[in-house]
């Protein structure tokens, strides 16, 4: 059992991946829904205005945007940077081009590994069963 202190209130709690106790996590989740409603009602509000009006740090709003829990419209003027190339995006961690490149790289690496694995099995088997100690 992993017991830690809550990042916000300092109380001890069973750590399950989130650095907040259940009470603070519930409070943060309620703040998220309030922020989401505020952005929906005020689509052209700046991120600093949202943070100030809703009493939430800008970093928390950016975290929700990176987690794709919040997204802004194109005409809102709010954007964050792609973590790979720096291009302005509205939600997530990467722009669509960087996502596509990463997907292609992972696919080609997977196919290469599969080919190596398949050729390795064919070369070593030669139709015989192998036993340890032979």
mmCIF file of C-alpha atoms in Angstrom:
data_model
loop_
_atom_site.group_PDB
_atom_site.id
_atom_site.type_symbol
_atom_site.label_atom_id
_atom_site.label_comp_id
_atom_site.label_asym_id
_atom_site.label_seq_id
_atom_site.Cartn_x
_atom_site.Cartn_y
_atom_site.Cartn_z
ATOM 1 C CA UNK A 1 0.000 0.000 0.000
ATOM 2 C CA UNK A 2 1.415 3.391 -1.028
ATOM 3 C CA UNK A 3 0.448 6.170 1.396
ATOM 4 C CA UNK A 4 1.273 9.782 0.526
ATOM 5 C CA UNK A 5 0.408 13.306 1.524
ATOM 6 C CA UNK A 6 -2.104 15.185 -0.625
ATOM 7 C CA UNK A 7 -0.398 17.755 -2.843
ATOM 8 C CA UNK A 8 -3.080 20.317 -2.017
ATOM 9 C CA UNK A 9 -4.236 19.824 1.595
ATOM 10 C CA UNK A 10 -1.446 17.678 3.027
ATOM 11 C CA UNK A 11 -3.680 14.879 4.379
ATOM 12 C CA UNK A 12 -2.496 11.273 4.161
ATOM 13 C CA UNK A 13 -4.249 9.068 1.609
ATOM 14 C CA UNK A 14 -3.777 5.840 -0.351
ATOM 15 C CA UNK A 15 -1.977 6.840 -3.537
ATOM 16 C CA UNK A 16 -3.658 5.536 -6.697
ATOM 17 C CA UNK A 17 -1.844 7.571 -9.343
ATOM 18 C CA UNK A 18 -3.272 11.037 -8.678
ATOM 19 C CA UNK A 19 -1.309 13.149 -6.153
ATOM 20 C CA UNK A 20 -4.537 14.402 -4.543
ATOM 21 C CA UNK A 21 -6.655 12.898 -1.794
ATOM 22 C CA UNK A 22 -10.178 11.838 -2.818
ATOM 23 C CA UNK A 23 -11.734 15.017 -1.349
ATOM 24 C CA UNK A 24 -9.368 17.359 -3.219
ATOM 25 C CA UNK A 25 -9.703 15.293 -6.423
ATOM 26 C CA UNK A 26 -13.488 15.613 -6.181
ATOM 27 C CA UNK A 27 -13.165 19.367 -5.642
ATOM 28 C CA UNK A 28 -10.842 19.666 -8.663
ATOM 29 C CA UNK A 29 -13.283 17.674 -10.790
ATOM 30 C CA UNK A 30 -16.095 20.053 -9.782
ATOM 31 C CA UNK A 31 -13.834 22.989 -10.792
ATOM 32 C CA UNK A 32 -13.273 21.311 -14.162
ATOM 33 C CA UNK A 33 -17.000 21.184 -14.873
ATOM 34 C CA UNK A 34 -17.369 24.828 -13.805
ATOM 35 C CA UNK A 35 -14.507 25.863 -16.125
ATOM 36 C CA UNK A 36 -15.953 23.824 -18.981
ATOM 37 C CA UNK A 37 -19.343 25.498 -18.531
ATOM 38 C CA UNK A 38 -17.721 28.940 -18.344
ATOM 39 C CA UNK A 39 -15.789 28.338 -21.584
ATOM 40 C CA UNK A 40 -18.960 27.094 -23.271
ATOM 41 C CA UNK A 41 -20.865 30.222 -22.150
ATOM 42 C CA UNK A 42 -17.929 32.579 -22.935
ATOM 43 C CA UNK A 43 -16.176 31.079 -25.985
ATOM 44 C CA UNK A 44 -14.051 34.185 -26.664
ATOM 45 C CA UNK A 45 -12.671 34.567 -23.140
ATOM 46 C CA UNK A 46 -8.880 34.446 -22.844
ATOM 47 C CA UNK A 47 -7.182 31.766 -20.804
ATOM 48 C CA UNK A 48 -6.103 34.314 -18.184
ATOM 49 C CA UNK A 49 -9.692 35.571 -17.916
ATOM 50 C CA UNK A 50 -10.985 32.035 -17.481
ATOM 51 C CA UNK A 51 -8.337 31.337 -14.829
ATOM 52 C CA UNK A 52 -9.095 34.552 -12.960
ATOM 53 C CA UNK A 53 -12.881 34.268 -13.128
ATOM 54 C CA UNK A 54 -12.945 30.605 -12.141
ATOM 55 C CA UNK A 55 -10.085 30.824 -9.592
ATOM 56 C CA UNK A 56 -8.103 28.064 -11.308
ATOM 57 C CA UNK A 57 -4.380 28.264 -12.181
ATOM 58 C CA UNK A 58 -3.577 28.645 -15.882
ATOM 59 C CA UNK A 59 -1.342 25.567 -15.604
ATOM 60 C CA UNK A 60 -4.360 23.469 -14.539
ATOM 61 C CA UNK A 61 -6.370 24.704 -17.525
ATOM 62 C CA UNK A 62 -3.442 23.849 -19.835
ATOM 63 C CA UNK A 63 -3.238 20.396 -18.235
ATOM 64 C CA UNK A 64 -6.919 19.766 -18.998
ATOM 65 C CA UNK A 65 -6.365 20.971 -22.574
ATOM 66 C CA UNK A 66 -3.330 18.663 -22.985
ATOM 67 C CA UNK A 67 -5.425 15.765 -21.629
ATOM 68 C CA UNK A 68 -8.014 16.640 -24.318
ATOM 69 C CA UNK A 69 -10.658 17.218 -21.658
ATOM 70 C CA UNK A 70 -11.005 20.862 -22.755
ATOM 71 C CA UNK A 71 -10.834 22.308 -26.235
ATOM 72 C CA UNK A 72 -11.109 25.841 -27.513
ATOM 73 C CA UNK A 73 -12.697 27.048 -30.735
ATOM 74 C CA UNK A 74 -10.615 28.559 -33.529
ATOM 75 C CA UNK A 75 -12.160 31.982 -33.050
ATOM 76 C CA UNK A 76 -11.452 32.020 -29.294
ATOM 77 C CA UNK A 77 -7.854 33.078 -29.894
ATOM 78 C CA UNK A 78 -6.626 30.565 -27.313
ATOM 79 C CA UNK A 79 -4.127 27.920 -28.336
ATOM 80 C CA UNK A 80 -1.296 25.882 -26.901
ATOM 81 C CA UNK A 81 1.865 24.677 -28.597
ATOM 82 C CA UNK A 82 2.481 21.243 -30.073
ATOM 83 C CA UNK A 83 5.058 19.546 -27.828
ATOM 84 C CA UNK A 84 7.006 18.369 -30.875
ATOM 85 C CA UNK A 85 7.080 21.198 -33.419
ATOM 86 C CA UNK A 86 5.630 24.194 -31.547
ATOM 87 C CA UNK A 87 2.696 24.737 -33.913
ATOM 88 C CA UNK A 88 -0.438 26.258 -32.341
ATOM 89 C CA UNK A 89 -3.088 23.639 -31.489
ATOM 90 C CA UNK A 90 -6.466 23.820 -29.760
ATOM 91 C CA UNK A 91 -6.295 20.630 -27.698
ATOM 92 C CA UNK A 92 -4.034 17.658 -26.995
ATOM 93 C CA UNK A 93 -0.264 17.386 -26.966
ATOM 94 C CA UNK A 94 0.601 17.164 -30.667
ATOM 95 C CA UNK A 95 -0.605 18.704 -33.926
ATOM 96 C CA UNK A 96 -2.186 16.449 -36.537
ATOM 97 C CA UNK A 97 0.967 16.304 -38.686
ATOM 98 C CA UNK A 98 3.164 15.246 -35.745
ATOM 99 C CA UNK A 99 0.590 12.627 -34.732
ATOM 100 C CA UNK A 100 0.619 11.285 -38.282
ATOM 101 C CA UNK A 101 4.441 11.159 -38.376
ATOM 102 C CA UNK A 102 4.608 9.348 -35.030
ATOM 103 C CA UNK A 103 1.960 6.859 -36.129
ATOM 104 C CA UNK A 104 3.894 6.124 -39.321
ATOM 105 C CA UNK A 105 7.168 5.743 -37.386
ATOM 106 C CA UNK A 106 5.602 3.349 -34.886
ATOM 107 C CA UNK A 107 3.947 1.352 -37.665
ATOM 108 C CA UNK A 108 7.193 1.014 -39.613
ATOM 109 C CA UNK A 109 9.101 0.015 -36.447
ATOM 110 C CA UNK A 110 6.476 -2.603 -35.643
ATOM 111 C CA UNK A 111 6.542 -4.009 -39.176
ATOM 112 C CA UNK A 112 10.353 -4.112 -39.101
ATOM 113 C CA UNK A 113 10.327 -6.023 -35.792
ATOM 114 C CA UNK A 114 7.740 -8.459 -37.143
ATOM 115 C CA UNK A 115 9.860 -9.099 -40.219
ATOM 116 C CA UNK A 116 12.977 -9.656 -38.100
ATOM 117 C CA UNK A 117 11.084 -12.001 -35.809
ATOM 118 C CA UNK A 118 9.610 -13.982 -38.713
ATOM 119 C CA UNK A 119 12.955 -14.296 -40.505
ATOM 120 C CA UNK A 120 14.696 -15.281 -37.247
ATOM 121 C CA UNK A 121 12.245 -18.113 -36.626
ATOM 122 C CA UNK A 122 12.553 -19.455 -40.193
ATOM 123 C CA UNK A 123 16.362 -19.375 -40.161
ATOM 124 C CA UNK A 124 16.772 -21.142 -36.840
ATOM 125 C CA UNK A 125 14.037 -23.765 -37.051
ATOM 126 C CA UNK A 126 15.046 -25.697 -40.220
ATOM 127 C CA UNK A 127 12.237 -28.132 -39.542
ATOM 128 C CA UNK A 128 13.828 -29.678 -36.444
ATOM 129 C CA UNK A 129 12.760 -29.607 -32.844
ATOM 130 C CA UNK A 130 15.447 -28.285 -30.518
ATOM 131 C CA UNK A 131 16.050 -29.374 -26.912
ATOM 132 C CA UNK A 132 18.191 -27.816 -24.247
ATOM 133 C CA UNK A 133 21.539 -29.474 -23.806
ATOM 134 C CA UNK A 134 21.934 -30.637 -27.435
#
